[in-house]
XYZ file of C-alpha atoms in Angstrom:
142
model
C -13.405 13.717 3.877
C -11.740 12.169 6.900
C -9.361 9.385 5.876
C -9.682 6.274 8.029
C -9.262 3.235 5.760
C -7.685 2.220 2.475
C -11.153 2.433 0.920
C -11.268 6.150 1.743
C -8.276 6.722 -0.546
C -10.056 5.357 -3.615
C -12.649 6.859 -5.946
C -15.984 5.161 -6.543
C -14.814 4.178 -10.037
C -11.619 2.673 -8.645
C -13.549 0.754 -5.988
C -15.850 -0.664 -8.690
C -12.881 -1.631 -10.885
C -11.185 -3.282 -7.935
C -14.355 -5.203 -7.057
C -14.638 -6.425 -10.640
C -10.933 -7.154 -11.060
C -10.110 -10.705 -12.071
C -8.790 -13.213 -9.608
C -5.054 -13.559 -10.140
C -2.877 -16.623 -9.642
C -2.101 -15.757 -6.011
C -5.654 -14.709 -5.065
C -7.208 -11.277 -5.307
C -5.556 -7.958 -6.143
C -3.579 -6.852 -3.032
C -5.721 -3.736 -2.483
C -8.915 -5.813 -2.678
C -8.250 -7.380 0.729
C -8.219 -4.296 3.009
C -11.202 -2.879 1.080
C -13.523 -5.887 0.639
C -12.400 -8.948 2.615
C -15.147 -9.921 5.059
C -12.771 -11.125 7.775
C -9.781 -8.840 7.895
C -6.400 -10.453 8.045
C -3.807 -8.914 10.363
C -2.024 -7.286 7.432
C -5.293 -5.686 6.252
C -5.961 -4.335 9.729
C -2.469 -2.821 9.761
C -3.033 -1.227 6.334
C -6.270 0.402 7.467
C -4.774 1.426 10.811
C -1.859 3.049 8.968
C -4.267 5.266 7.009
C -5.727 6.578 10.295
C -2.320 7.141 11.865
C -0.918 8.939 8.822
C -4.024 11.102 8.380
C -3.988 12.029 12.077
C -0.311 13.033 11.708
C -1.135 15.361 8.803
C -0.109 13.040 5.976
C -3.215 13.383 3.796
C -1.242 14.658 0.804
C 1.053 11.603 0.908
C -1.959 9.293 1.277
C -3.662 10.825 -1.763
C -0.455 10.500 -3.782
C -0.375 6.781 -2.934
C -3.894 6.109 -4.272
C -2.936 5.675 -7.964
C -0.410 3.003 -7.033
C -2.921 1.189 -4.817
C -5.405 1.018 -7.651
C -3.107 -0.353 -10.373
C -5.303 -3.256 -11.450
C -2.778 -4.101 -14.186
C 0.163 -4.164 -11.751
C -0.646 -5.962 -8.481
C 3.026 -5.971 -7.475
C 3.071 -2.157 -7.531
C -0.065 -2.117 -5.390
C 1.556 -4.565 -2.945
C 4.633 -2.336 -2.733
C 2.427 0.702 -2.057
C 0.648 -1.178 0.735
C 4.047 -2.066 2.200
C 5.055 1.595 2.236
C 1.715 2.501 3.809
C 2.174 -0.022 6.628
C 5.780 1.048 7.158
C 4.833 4.719 7.487
C 2.064 3.821 9.945
C 4.342 1.529 11.938
C 7.030 4.199 12.217
C 4.455 6.701 13.489
C 3.095 4.174 15.972
C 6.651 3.567 17.226
C 6.997 7.279 17.984
C 9.127 8.404 15.044
C 8.727 11.705 13.291
C 8.275 10.696 9.649
C 8.917 12.814 6.571
C 8.107 11.150 3.229
C 10.737 11.795 0.569
C 9.112 12.899 -2.700
C 9.507 10.496 -5.615
C 11.845 11.587 -8.377
C 13.243 10.262 -11.623
C 16.144 8.697 -9.729
C 15.679 6.111 -6.990
C 15.329 7.670 -3.542
C 14.619 6.313 -0.070
C 10.981 6.448 1.000
C 11.183 8.263 4.341
C 13.337 10.317 6.654
C 12.656 9.432 10.273
C 13.745 10.892 13.565
C 13.260 9.652 17.099
C 14.967 12.690 18.584
C 18.503 11.461 18.068
C 19.081 12.375 14.442
C 17.628 11.677 11.044
C 17.780 8.244 9.431
C 16.508 7.277 5.995
C 14.232 4.322 5.336
C 13.835 2.443 2.076
C 10.938 0.000 1.982
C 11.910 -3.093 0.032
C 9.010 -5.149 -1.267
C 10.257 -8.465 -2.627
C 8.359 -9.502 -5.717
C 8.314 -12.744 -7.600
C 10.873 -13.021 -10.338
C 9.557 -13.288 -13.889
C 9.854 -17.093 -14.115
C 7.872 -17.526 -10.894
C 5.208 -15.125 -12.156
C 4.920 -17.097 -15.413
C 4.586 -20.349 -13.433
C 1.778 -18.939 -11.244
C -0.035 -17.616 -14.298
C 0.260 -21.024 -15.969
C -1.125 -22.751 -12.875
C -4.065 -20.345 -12.790
C-alpha cells in the first residue's frame, strides 16, 4: 500500500475506533482531525503532507512504527505528540535536510538526526501538554 495520508497508517479497526471515540474536553481526538474532518485545518494538511514526504523518502518503517501512538484513544496527548513528530519529520524533509529517525529506547533519546550537508545535528520534538490540574479542569467543564 502506498502511504499518502494519516488514514493510510491506520487499520480498519483503528479507524472505526477513532470514528466512535468520545468527544473530549478540547474537541475530538487529535488523530480524528486529519482522518475525518471535512474541512482540513492547516495543521491537518501538514500532517497528511508529512506522510507523503516521509514515504517518498523511504520512511515507511518509521511511519508504521508511529501508528500505535497515533491511535491511542485512551491517551490523546500521546497521539498529539506523535502528530508533532510526524509534522517535524516532514518539515525537515521539505526544508532539504537528510533525516534519520533515532530508534526509541528505554532511556530518553532525541527524535532525529538531521544533516543539511554541514554536519549532523540532533532534534528533539517537544510537545507541550496540559499539566494535570488543567486537564482536570477541562474534564470538569466537559
